[in-house]
Coordinates of C-alpha atoms in Angstrom, one line a residue:
Chain A
X23 CA 39.4 -3.0 -63.8
X24 CA 39.7 -1.3 -67.1
X25 CA 37.2 -3.3 -69.1
X26 CA 33.7 -1.8 -69.0
X27 CA 30.8 -4.0 -68.2
X28 CA 27.8 -2.3 -69.8
X29 CA 24.3 -2.4 -68.4
X30 CA 22.1 -4.4 -70.8
X31 CA 18.5 -3.2 -70.8
X32 CA 15.6 -4.8 -72.7
X33 CA 12.6 -2.7 -73.5
X34 CA 9.4 -4.6 -74.2
X35 CA 5.7 -3.9 -74.3
X36 CA 3.8 -7.0 -75.4
X37 CA 1.4 -5.0 -77.4
X38 CA 2.7 -3.1 -80.4
X39 CA 2.1 0.6 -81.0
X40 CA 2.5 1.6 -77.4
X41 CA 5.5 3.8 -78.1
X42 CA 8.3 1.4 -77.1
X43 CA 10.6 2.3 -79.9
X44 CA 10.0 6.1 -79.4
X45 CA 11.0 5.7 -75.8
X46 CA 14.0 3.5 -76.5
X47 CA 15.4 6.0 -79.0
X48 CA 14.8 9.0 -76.8
X49 CA 16.3 7.3 -73.7
X50 CA 19.3 6.3 -75.7
X51 CA 19.7 9.9 -77.0
X52 CA 19.4 11.3 -73.4
X53 CA 21.9 8.8 -72.1
X54 CA 24.3 9.8 -74.9
X55 CA 23.8 13.5 -74.0
X56 CA 24.8 12.6 -70.5
X57 CA 28.1 11.4 -71.9
X58 CA 27.3 7.7 -71.8
X59 CA 28.4 5.4 -74.6
X60 CA 25.2 3.8 -75.8
X61 CA 24.5 0.9 -78.1
X62 CA 21.0 0.4 -79.3
X63 CA 20.1 -3.0 -80.8
X64 CA 16.9 -3.2 -82.9
X65 CA 15.7 -6.7 -81.9
X66 CA 12.3 -6.2 -83.6
X67 CA 13.2 -8.9 -86.1
X68 CA 9.9 -9.1 -87.9
X69 CA 9.1 -5.5 -88.4
X70 CA 12.1 -3.4 -87.5
X71 CA 11.7 0.3 -87.5
X72 CA 14.4 2.1 -85.5
X73 CA 16.2 2.8 -88.7
X74 CA 13.1 4.3 -90.3
X75 CA 12.5 6.5 -87.2
X76 CA 16.0 7.8 -87.5
X77 CA 15.9 8.3 -91.3
X78 CA 18.4 5.6 -92.0
X79 CA 18.4 3.0 -94.7
X80 CA 21.1 0.5 -93.6
X81 CA 22.7 -1.9 -96.1
X82 CA 23.6 -4.4 -93.4
X83 CA 21.5 -5.5 -90.5
X84 CA 21.1 -7.9 -87.6
X85 CA 20.3 -10.5 -90.1
X86 CA 23.9 -10.6 -91.3
X87 CA 25.0 -11.1 -87.7
X88 CA 22.4 -13.8 -87.0
X89 CA 23.5 -15.8 -90.0
X90 CA 27.1 -15.4 -89.2
X91 CA 28.1 -13.3 -92.2
X92 CA 29.2 -10.2 -90.4
X93 CA 30.3 -9.0 -86.9
X94 CA 28.4 -6.4 -84.9
X95 CA 31.2 -3.9 -85.6
X96 CA 30.7 -4.2 -89.3
X97 CA 27.0 -3.7 -89.0
X98 CA 26.7 -0.9 -86.5
X99 CA 25.9 2.7 -87.5
X100 CA 26.4 6.1 -85.8
X101 CA 23.1 7.9 -85.4
X102 CA 22.0 11.5 -85.1
X103 CA 21.2 10.7 -81.5
X104 CA 24.9 10.3 -80.6
X105 CA 24.4 6.5 -79.9
X106 CA 25.4 3.5 -82.1
X107 CA 22.7 1.4 -83.6
X108 CA 22.6 -2.2 -84.8
X109 CA 19.7 -2.0 -87.2
X110 CA 17.3 -4.9 -88.0
X111 CA 15.7 -5.9 -91.3
X112 CA 12.1 -5.0 -92.0
X113 CA 9.7 -7.6 -93.3
X114 CA 12.2 -10.5 -93.5
X115 CA 10.1 -13.4 -92.6
X116 CA 12.9 -15.8 -91.7
X117 CA 14.0 -13.3 -89.0
X118 CA 10.7 -13.3 -87.2
X119 CA 11.3 -17.0 -86.4
X120 CA 14.9 -17.0 -85.5
X121 CA 16.0 -20.2 -84.1
X122 CA 18.2 -20.7 -81.0
X123 CA 21.6 -20.7 -82.7
X124 CA 20.9 -17.5 -84.5
X125 CA 19.9 -15.7 -81.3
X126 CA 23.0 -17.1 -79.6
X127 CA 25.1 -15.7 -82.4
X128 CA 23.5 -12.3 -82.0
X129 CA 24.2 -12.4 -78.2
X130 CA 27.8 -13.4 -78.8
X131 CA 28.2 -10.6 -81.4
X132 CA 26.9 -8.0 -78.9
X133 CA 29.1 -9.3 -76.2
X134 CA 32.1 -9.0 -78.4
X135 CA 31.7 -5.2 -78.7
X136 CA 30.1 -4.6 -75.3
X137 CA 33.2 -3.3 -73.6
X138 CA 33.0 -0.1 -75.6
X139 CA 29.7 0.8 -74.1
X140 CA 28.1 1.9 -70.8
X141 CA 24.6 1.0 -71.9
X142 CA 23.2 -1.5 -74.3
X143 CA 19.5 -1.0 -75.1
X144 CA 17.6 -3.9 -76.7
X145 CA 14.4 -2.8 -78.4
X146 CA 12.5 -6.0 -78.5
X147 CA 9.6 -6.7 -80.8
X148 CA 6.0 -6.8 -80.1
X149 CA 4.4 -10.0 -78.9
X150 CA 5.9 -12.7 -76.7
X151 CA 7.9 -14.7 -79.2
X152 CA 10.9 -16.8 -78.3
X153 CA 13.1 -14.1 -79.6
X154 CA 11.6 -11.5 -77.4
X155 CA 11.9 -13.8 -74.4
X156 CA 15.5 -14.7 -75.2
X157 CA 16.6 -11.0 -75.4
X158 CA 14.8 -10.4 -72.1
X159 CA 16.7 -13.3 -70.6
X160 CA 19.9 -11.8 -71.9
X161 CA 19.3 -8.4 -70.3
X162 CA 20.3 -7.2 -66.8
X163 CA 17.3 -4.9 -66.6
X164 CA 13.8 -5.5 -68.1
X165 CA 11.8 -2.4 -68.9
X166 CA 8.1 -2.8 -69.8
X167 CA 6.3 0.0 -71.5
X168 CA 2.5 0.3 -71.3
X169 CA -0.1 3.0 -71.9
X170 CA -3.7 3.7 -70.7
X171 CA -5.3 1.1 -73.1
X172 CA -6.6 -2.1 -71.5
X173 CA -5.0 -4.2 -74.2
X174 CA -1.7 -2.7 -73.4
X175 CA -2.2 -3.2 -69.7
X176 CA -3.0 -6.9 -70.3
X177 CA -0.2 -7.5 -72.7
X178 CA 2.3 -5.8 -70.4
X179 CA 1.2 -8.1 -67.6
X180 CA 1.3 -11.2 -69.8
X181 CA 4.9 -10.3 -70.8
X182 CA 5.9 -9.9 -67.2
X183 CA 4.2 -13.2 -66.2
X184 CA 5.8 -15.2 -69.0
X185 CA 9.3 -13.8 -68.4
X186 CA 8.8 -14.5 -64.7
X187 CA 7.6 -18.0 -65.2
X188 CA 10.2 -19.0 -67.8
X189 CA 13.3 -17.4 -66.3
X190 CA 12.4 -16.6 -62.7
X191 CA 13.0 -12.9 -63.3
X192 CA 11.0 -10.8 -60.9
X193 CA 12.4 -7.3 -61.3
X194 CA 10.7 -5.2 -63.9
X195 CA 10.9 -1.5 -64.4
X196 CA 7.7 0.1 -65.8
X197 CA 7.2 3.2 -67.9
X198 CA 3.7 4.5 -68.5
X199 CA 3.5 6.1 -71.9
X200 CA 1.1 8.7 -73.2
X201 CA -0.2 9.6 -69.8
X202 CA -2.4 12.7 -69.4
X203 CA -0.8 13.6 -66.1
X204 CA 1.3 12.2 -63.3
X205 CA -1.8 11.1 -61.4
X206 CA -3.2 9.0 -64.2
X207 CA 0.2 7.4 -64.8
X208 CA 0.6 6.6 -61.1
X209 CA -2.9 5.1 -61.0
X210 CA -2.0 2.8 -64.0
X211 CA 1.2 1.8 -62.4
X212 CA -0.3 1.1 -59.0
X213 CA -3.0 -1.0 -60.6
X214 CA -0.7 -3.3 -62.5
X215 CA 1.7 -3.4 -59.5
X216 CA -1.0 -4.6 -57.2
X217 CA -2.0 -7.3 -59.6
X218 CA 1.5 -8.5 -59.9
X219 CA 1.8 -8.5 -56.2
X220 CA -1.4 -10.5 -55.8
X221 CA -1.0 -13.1 -58.6
X222 CA 2.8 -13.4 -59.1
X223 CA 3.9 -12.4 -55.6
X224 CA 6.3 -9.6 -56.3
X225 CA 6.1 -5.8 -56.7
X226 CA 7.0 -3.8 -59.8
X227 CA 9.4 -0.8 -60.0
X228 CA 8.1 2.5 -61.3
X229 CA 10.6 4.2 -63.6
X230 CA 8.3 7.0 -64.6
X231 CA 5.9 8.2 -67.3
X232 CA 5.9 10.1 -70.5
X233 CA 3.3 12.9 -70.9
X234 CA 1.0 12.7 -73.9
X235 CA 1.9 15.5 -76.3
X236 CA 1.3 16.5 -79.9
X237 CA 5.1 16.9 -80.4
X238 CA 5.5 13.1 -80.3
X239 CA 3.7 12.1 -83.6
X240 CA 5.2 15.2 -85.3
X241 CA 8.8 14.3 -84.3
X242 CA 8.2 10.7 -85.5
X243 CA 6.8 12.0 -88.8
X244 CA 9.9 14.2 -89.3
X245 CA 12.2 11.3 -88.4
X246 CA 13.8 13.4 -85.6
X247 CA 14.6 12.7 -82.0
X248 CA 12.3 14.8 -79.8
X249 CA 14.8 14.9 -76.9
X250 CA 17.2 16.6 -79.1
X251 CA 14.9 18.8 -81.2
X252 CA 12.6 19.9 -78.4
X253 CA 14.3 19.1 -75.2
X254 CA 11.9 21.4 -73.3
X255 CA 8.8 19.6 -74.5
X256 CA 7.0 17.7 -71.7
X257 CA 7.7 14.2 -73.2
X258 CA 11.4 15.0 -73.7
X259 CA 11.6 16.3 -70.1
X260 CA 10.0 13.0 -68.9
X261 CA 12.5 11.0 -71.0
X262 CA 15.4 12.9 -69.5
X263 CA 14.2 12.2 -66.0
X264 CA 13.9 8.4 -66.7
X265 CA 17.3 8.4 -68.4
X266 CA 18.8 9.9 -65.3
X267 CA 17.4 7.1 -63.2
X268 CA 18.7 4.5 -65.7
X269 CA 22.2 6.2 -65.6
X270 CA 22.5 5.8 -61.9
X271 CA 21.3 2.2 -62.0
X272 CA 17.6 2.9 -61.5
Chain B
X2 CA 29.5 -21.4 -46.5
X3 CA 28.0 -23.9 -44.2
X4 CA 24.9 -26.0 -44.6
X5 CA 23.4 -27.7 -41.6
X6 CA 21.0 -30.6 -41.6
X7 CA 20.0 -32.3 -38.5
X8 CA 22.7 -33.7 -36.3
X9 CA 24.9 -34.6 -39.2
X10 CA 26.0 -32.5 -41.9
X11 CA 28.1 -31.2 -44.6
X12 CA 30.0 -28.1 -45.5
X13 CA 29.6 -26.3 -48.7
X14 CA 32.4 -27.3 -50.9
X15 CA 34.2 -26.5 -54.1
X16 CA 32.5 -23.3 -54.7
X17 CA 32.8 -22.3 -58.4
X18 CA 31.0 -19.7 -60.4
X19 CA 27.6 -20.9 -61.1
X20 CA 27.8 -24.3 -59.7
X21 CA 29.2 -25.8 -56.6
X22 CA 30.3 -29.4 -56.7
X23 CA 32.5 -31.2 -54.3
X24 CA 35.8 -32.2 -55.7
X25 CA 36.8 -35.7 -55.3
X26 CA 39.6 -35.0 -53.0
X27 CA 37.7 -32.5 -50.9
X28 CA 36.8 -33.4 -47.4
X29 CA 33.1 -33.8 -46.7
X30 CA 31.4 -34.4 -43.4
X31 CA 29.2 -37.4 -43.8
X32 CA 26.1 -38.5 -42.0
X33 CA 26.1 -42.1 -41.1
X34 CA 22.8 -43.3 -39.8
X35 CA 24.7 -45.6 -37.4
X36 CA 27.2 -43.1 -36.1
X37 CA 25.1 -40.0 -36.2
X38 CA 26.9 -38.4 -33.3
X39 CA 30.2 -38.4 -34.8
X40 CA 30.7 -36.4 -37.9
X41 CA 33.1 -38.3 -40.1
X42 CA 35.3 -36.5 -42.5
X43 CA 35.9 -38.2 -45.8
X44 CA 36.6 -37.3 -49.3
X45 CA 34.0 -37.7 -52.0
X46 CA 36.1 -40.5 -53.5
X47 CA 36.1 -42.3 -50.2
X48 CA 32.4 -42.0 -49.8
X49 CA 31.8 -43.4 -53.2
X50 CA 34.2 -46.2 -52.6
X51 CA 33.1 -46.8 -49.0
X52 CA 29.5 -47.5 -49.8
X53 CA 28.1 -45.3 -47.2
X54 CA 24.9 -43.3 -47.1
X55 CA 25.9 -39.8 -47.6
X56 CA 23.9 -36.6 -47.8
X57 CA 25.3 -33.4 -49.0
X58 CA 23.8 -30.0 -49.9
X59 CA 24.9 -27.3 -52.3
X60 CA 23.6 -24.4 -54.2
X61 CA 23.1 -25.2 -57.8
X62 CA 23.2 -22.6 -60.5
X63 CA 19.5 -22.2 -60.2
X64 CA 18.3 -19.8 -57.6
X65 CA 16.9 -22.4 -55.4
X66 CA 18.9 -24.2 -52.8
X67 CA 18.8 -27.7 -53.7
X68 CA 19.8 -30.9 -52.1
X69 CA 22.0 -33.5 -53.7
X70 CA 21.4 -36.9 -52.4
X71 CA 24.0 -39.6 -52.7
X72 CA 22.6 -43.0 -51.9
X73 CA 25.5 -45.3 -52.4
X74 CA 24.3 -48.5 -50.9
X75 CA 21.1 -50.0 -49.6
X76 CA 20.9 -49.7 -45.9
X77 CA 20.6 -52.8 -43.8
X78 CA 17.3 -53.2 -41.7
X79 CA 19.3 -52.2 -38.6
X80 CA 20.6 -49.0 -40.3
X81 CA 17.2 -48.2 -41.5
X82 CA 15.9 -48.3 -38.0
X83 CA 18.7 -45.8 -37.0
X84 CA 17.8 -43.7 -39.9
X85 CA 14.1 -43.6 -38.8
X86 CA 15.2 -42.4 -35.4
X87 CA 17.1 -39.6 -36.9
X88 CA 14.2 -38.6 -39.0
X89 CA 11.9 -36.6 -36.6
X90 CA 14.8 -34.7 -35.2
X91 CA 16.0 -33.7 -38.6
X92 CA 12.7 -32.8 -40.0
X93 CA 12.2 -30.4 -37.2
X94 CA 15.4 -28.7 -38.0
X95 CA 15.3 -28.6 -41.8
X96 CA 12.9 -29.1 -44.6
X97 CA 11.5 -32.4 -45.8
X98 CA 14.9 -33.5 -47.1
X99 CA 15.1 -36.7 -45.1
X100 CA 11.5 -37.6 -46.1
X101 CA 12.7 -37.3 -49.7
X102 CA 15.7 -39.4 -49.1
X103 CA 13.6 -42.1 -47.6
X104 CA 11.1 -41.9 -50.4
X105 CA 13.9 -42.1 -52.9
X106 CA 15.4 -44.9 -51.0
X107 CA 12.2 -47.0 -51.2
X108 CA 11.8 -46.2 -54.9
X109 CA 15.4 -47.0 -55.4
X110 CA 15.1 -50.4 -53.7
X111 CA 12.1 -51.2 -55.7
X112 CA 13.5 -50.2 -59.0
X113 CA 16.7 -52.0 -58.4
X114 CA 14.7 -55.1 -57.7
X115 CA 13.1 -54.7 -61.0
X116 CA 16.5 -54.1 -62.6
X117 CA 15.6 -50.7 -64.0
X118 CA 18.5 -48.9 -62.4
X119 CA 21.9 -48.4 -63.8
X120 CA 24.4 -49.9 -61.4
X121 CA 27.1 -47.3 -61.7
X122 CA 25.3 -44.0 -61.7
X123 CA 22.0 -45.0 -60.0
X124 CA 20.1 -43.5 -63.0
X125 CA 17.3 -45.3 -64.8
X126 CA 18.6 -47.7 -67.4
X127 CA 17.7 -48.3 -71.0
X128 CA 15.0 -50.7 -70.1
X129 CA 13.2 -48.2 -68.0
X130 CA 13.8 -45.6 -70.6
X131 CA 12.0 -47.6 -73.3
X132 CA 8.9 -48.2 -71.2
X133 CA 8.8 -44.6 -69.9
X134 CA 9.1 -43.1 -73.4
X135 CA 6.2 -45.1 -74.6
X136 CA 4.1 -44.0 -71.6
X137 CA 5.0 -40.3 -72.1
X138 CA 4.1 -40.5 -75.8
X139 CA 0.7 -41.9 -75.0
X140 CA 0.2 -39.3 -72.4
X141 CA 0.8 -36.7 -75.1
X142 CA -1.9 -38.3 -77.3
X143 CA -4.2 -38.3 -74.3
X144 CA -3.6 -34.8 -72.9
X145 CA -2.5 -33.0 -76.1
X146 CA 0.6 -31.7 -74.3
X147 CA 3.9 -32.2 -76.2
X148 CA 6.7 -34.2 -74.7
X149 CA 10.4 -33.9 -75.7
X150 CA 13.4 -36.2 -75.7
X151 CA 17.0 -35.3 -75.2
X152 CA 19.8 -37.6 -76.4
X153 CA 23.2 -36.6 -75.0
X154 CA 26.7 -37.9 -75.4
X155 CA 29.9 -36.8 -73.9
X156 CA 32.6 -35.4 -76.2
X157 CA 36.1 -36.7 -75.8
X158 CA 35.2 -39.0 -73.0
X159 CA 37.6 -41.6 -74.4
X160 CA 40.5 -39.1 -73.8
X161 CA 39.5 -39.0 -70.1
X162 CA 39.5 -42.8 -69.9
X163 CA 42.8 -43.1 -71.8
X164 CA 44.4 -40.4 -69.7
X165 CA 43.1 -41.0 -66.2
X166 CA 42.0 -44.5 -66.4
X167 CA 38.6 -46.2 -66.4
X168 CA 38.2 -45.8 -62.6
X169 CA 38.4 -42.1 -62.9
X170 CA 36.1 -42.3 -65.9
X171 CA 33.5 -44.0 -63.9
X172 CA 33.9 -41.5 -61.0
X173 CA 33.3 -38.8 -63.5
X174 CA 30.2 -40.5 -64.8
X175 CA 28.8 -40.7 -61.3
X176 CA 29.5 -37.0 -60.6
X177 CA 28.0 -36.1 -64.0
X178 CA 24.9 -38.1 -63.3
X179 CA 24.3 -36.1 -60.1
X180 CA 25.0 -32.8 -61.7
X181 CA 22.6 -33.5 -64.6
X182 CA 19.9 -34.7 -62.2
X183 CA 20.2 -31.6 -60.1
X184 CA 19.7 -29.4 -63.1
X185 CA 16.6 -31.1 -64.4
X186 CA 13.0 -30.2 -63.5
X187 CA 10.6 -32.2 -61.4
X188 CA 9.1 -34.8 -63.7
X189 CA 12.0 -35.1 -66.1
X190 CA 13.4 -38.6 -66.4
X191 CA 17.2 -38.9 -66.7
X192 CA 18.5 -42.3 -68.0
X193 CA 21.9 -43.7 -68.8
X194 CA 21.6 -45.0 -72.2
X195 CA 24.8 -46.9 -71.9
X196 CA 28.5 -45.8 -72.0
X197 CA 28.7 -42.1 -71.9
X198 CA 25.3 -41.6 -73.4
X199 CA 22.4 -40.2 -71.5
X200 CA 18.8 -39.3 -72.2
X201 CA 16.1 -37.1 -70.7
X202 CA 12.4 -37.6 -71.2
X203 CA 10.6 -34.4 -70.6
X204 CA 6.8 -34.6 -70.2
X205 CA 4.6 -31.6 -71.1
X206 CA 7.6 -29.9 -72.7
X207 CA 7.8 -28.4 -76.1
X208 CA 10.9 -28.2 -78.3
X209 CA 11.7 -24.6 -77.2
X210 CA 11.6 -25.5 -73.5
X211 CA 13.6 -28.6 -74.2
X212 CA 16.2 -26.5 -75.9
X213 CA 16.5 -24.4 -72.7
X214 CA 17.1 -27.6 -70.7
X215 CA 19.7 -28.8 -73.2
X216 CA 21.5 -25.5 -73.1
X217 CA 21.6 -25.6 -69.3
X218 CA 22.9 -29.1 -69.2
X219 CA 25.7 -28.4 -71.7
X220 CA 26.8 -25.4 -69.5
X221 CA 26.7 -27.6 -66.4
X222 CA 29.0 -30.1 -68.1
X223 CA 31.4 -27.3 -69.1
X224 CA 31.7 -26.3 -65.5
X225 CA 32.3 -29.7 -64.0
X226 CA 34.6 -31.0 -66.7
X227 CA 36.6 -27.8 -67.1
X228 CA 39.0 -28.6 -64.2
X229 CA 40.0 -31.8 -66.0
X230 CA 41.3 -29.9 -68.9
X231 CA 40.7 -32.7 -71.3
X232 CA 38.1 -31.1 -73.5
X233 CA 35.2 -33.2 -72.2
X234 CA 32.0 -31.5 -73.1
X235 CA 28.4 -32.5 -73.9
X236 CA 26.6 -32.7 -77.2
X237 CA 22.8 -33.1 -77.4
X238 CA 20.1 -33.7 -79.8
X239 CA 16.5 -32.7 -79.1
X240 CA 13.4 -34.2 -80.5
X241 CA 9.7 -33.3 -79.8
X242 CA 6.6 -35.4 -79.9
X243 CA 3.2 -33.7 -80.5
X244 CA -0.3 -34.9 -81.2
X245 CA 0.3 -34.0 -84.9
X246 CA 3.4 -36.2 -85.0
X247 CA 3.2 -39.7 -86.4
X248 CA 6.6 -40.9 -84.9
X249 CA 6.9 -44.2 -83.2
X250 CA 9.1 -44.3 -80.0
X251 CA 11.9 -45.8 -82.1
X252 CA 11.6 -43.0 -84.6
X253 CA 11.6 -40.3 -82.0
X254 CA 14.8 -41.7 -80.6
X255 CA 16.2 -41.8 -84.1
X256 CA 15.2 -38.2 -84.7
X257 CA 16.8 -37.0 -81.5
X258 CA 19.8 -39.2 -82.2
X259 CA 20.2 -37.7 -85.7
X260 CA 20.2 -34.3 -84.2
X261 CA 22.8 -35.4 -81.7
X262 CA 24.9 -36.7 -84.6
X263 CA 24.6 -33.3 -86.2
X264 CA 25.7 -31.6 -83.0
X265 CA 28.8 -33.8 -82.9
X266 CA 29.5 -33.3 -86.6
X267 CA 29.1 -29.5 -86.4
X268 CA 31.7 -29.1 -83.7
X269 CA 30.5 -30.7 -80.4
X270 CA 29.7 -28.9 -77.1
X271 CA 26.3 -27.8 -78.5
X272 CA 22.8 -29.0 -79.1
X273 CA 20.8 -29.4 -82.3
X274 CA 17.0 -29.4 -82.5
X275 CA 15.2 -31.9 -84.7
X276 CA 12.3 -29.9 -86.1
X277 CA 11.4 -26.3 -85.8
X278 CA 10.4 -24.3 -82.7
X279 CA 6.9 -23.1 -82.9
X280 CA 5.7 -20.0 -81.2
X281 CA 3.9 -21.1 -78.1
X282 CA 2.2 -20.0 -74.9
X283 CA 1.3 -22.7 -72.5
X284 CA -1.7 -22.8 -70.3
X285 CA 0.0 -21.7 -67.1
X286 CA 1.5 -18.7 -68.9
X287 CA -1.8 -17.5 -70.1
X288 CA -3.4 -14.6 -68.3
X289 CA -6.2 -16.2 -66.3
X290 CA -9.8 -15.1 -66.1
X291 CA -9.2 -13.9 -62.6
X292 CA -6.1 -11.9 -63.6
X293 CA -8.0 -10.3 -66.5
X294 CA -10.9 -9.4 -64.3
X295 CA -8.5 -7.7 -61.9
X296 CA -6.7 -5.9 -64.7
X297 CA -10.0 -4.7 -66.2
X298 CA -11.1 -3.2 -62.9
X299 CA -9.3 0.0 -63.8
X300 CA -11.4 0.4 -66.9
X301 CA -14.3 2.6 -65.7
X302 CA -12.0 4.7 -63.8
X303 CA -9.8 5.4 -66.8
X304 CA -12.7 6.2 -69.1
X305 CA -14.3 8.6 -66.6
X306 CA -11.1 10.2 -66.0
X307 CA -10.4 10.4 -69.8
X308 CA -13.7 12.0 -70.6
X309 CA -13.3 14.6 -68.0
X310 CA -9.8 15.4 -69.1
X311 CA -10.5 15.7 -72.9
X312 CA -9.7 19.0 -74.3

């Protein structure tokens, strides 16, 4: 019973610009602060940006794993957040249309190093590409991030619906981002939850919300991790609360 | 684990991770329409050899509980009558399983009469395959929905035949046919193309979805062949036919076959796609007008709330 089996969590949003990557990074940093060994994989193969958000400029990326040139160990980086990162390549067209075998190779590479971690976080890309679906299939937990925009609500629902229909998964953990207050976040969650219940026949799980705050764009601009630089700011406090839930298995 | 069905029944057997299949030497309780009161214990091997109508259930690797139906011989009119008597009783107790058996039986009889069924495995044969493929391709042209074709071939099957003999080889093919059939979707047509070669015609299925099916079948074969320890695995080639494609049925078979050849050449126990996976969203996956309407119902509320809250 010595080998660790990490919890693999995929974070998706459907729509881009919802704050998925910000949340993924801050959750990873919070989990690391709690003493967890965390591996983050940037699965946003078309337009990767975790490396940029962390001020890194990696020489090797997921692309090298996908095409069988390198192992995950050779590619991974230590980050300021105390977690390890497998970065992706930005603007590589071939990556956005990864075929099955490449995705399989990535999965195998992640599995090879998985025993060193408690948590593996997959930051999937925007949209509902096969790649996004495949990483969601691979994950044990599926987190969907949405905000107060109608387009985000619709895309989050579409993501849930497609994953449910393709793979039969019916457990999704939701995070409402950029909420003005707890009440608004709850209203947004209850709304999408009732629609899932009605049309798909299962309820959603509410993981929490992140308060809208000016510190967020500022921290992104400075390429820092809010949970570390301003742990007392409302969004960082919210991230920490969600991370605690994730740490105990939701 | 026990599964009950009507007066006769079967116990869950050979539980393995992911897939439960009865082993050939494991004891099964069979339902015989003529001797329904006595549950007769036999091994799978005996059932196959004994030409008896057998019904057994197991959980497949999919979430759903599925029924595996082994129809090994046509029933005589007398037996059919007995079977009919058993029917209402059983339907009350379980799902429509018996109904399905009877339906399948009728279909089976008909098809056998038309010589479209492979004698060993009970799957459709090459003749049926050829006519069905043509039909599905014209359905694609009519409906605009793609269809896909899977060509599969066992790896190292010759080793199995050489080591355990042809009888065992045949038994394996029968068990394999069942396992493959169980892991296909409604509407998929599984055929034995001859020897250890099988095909699946998948209506309304694009290349990506077909790849998922191929992946699943390869894993199923890994599970059932693993105990033999002879390196028997499955290789597959996948081809897709769309409205923009100009392939003839023969060319589609050739395309999938060339992908199969590539799968064999590049190391076996895998599938290769002919062509490229296109991003897709099918009709059923789209968010419907009703769903959108429901989603948008929050709109006014959010805006009002937002205006009031703006600092």
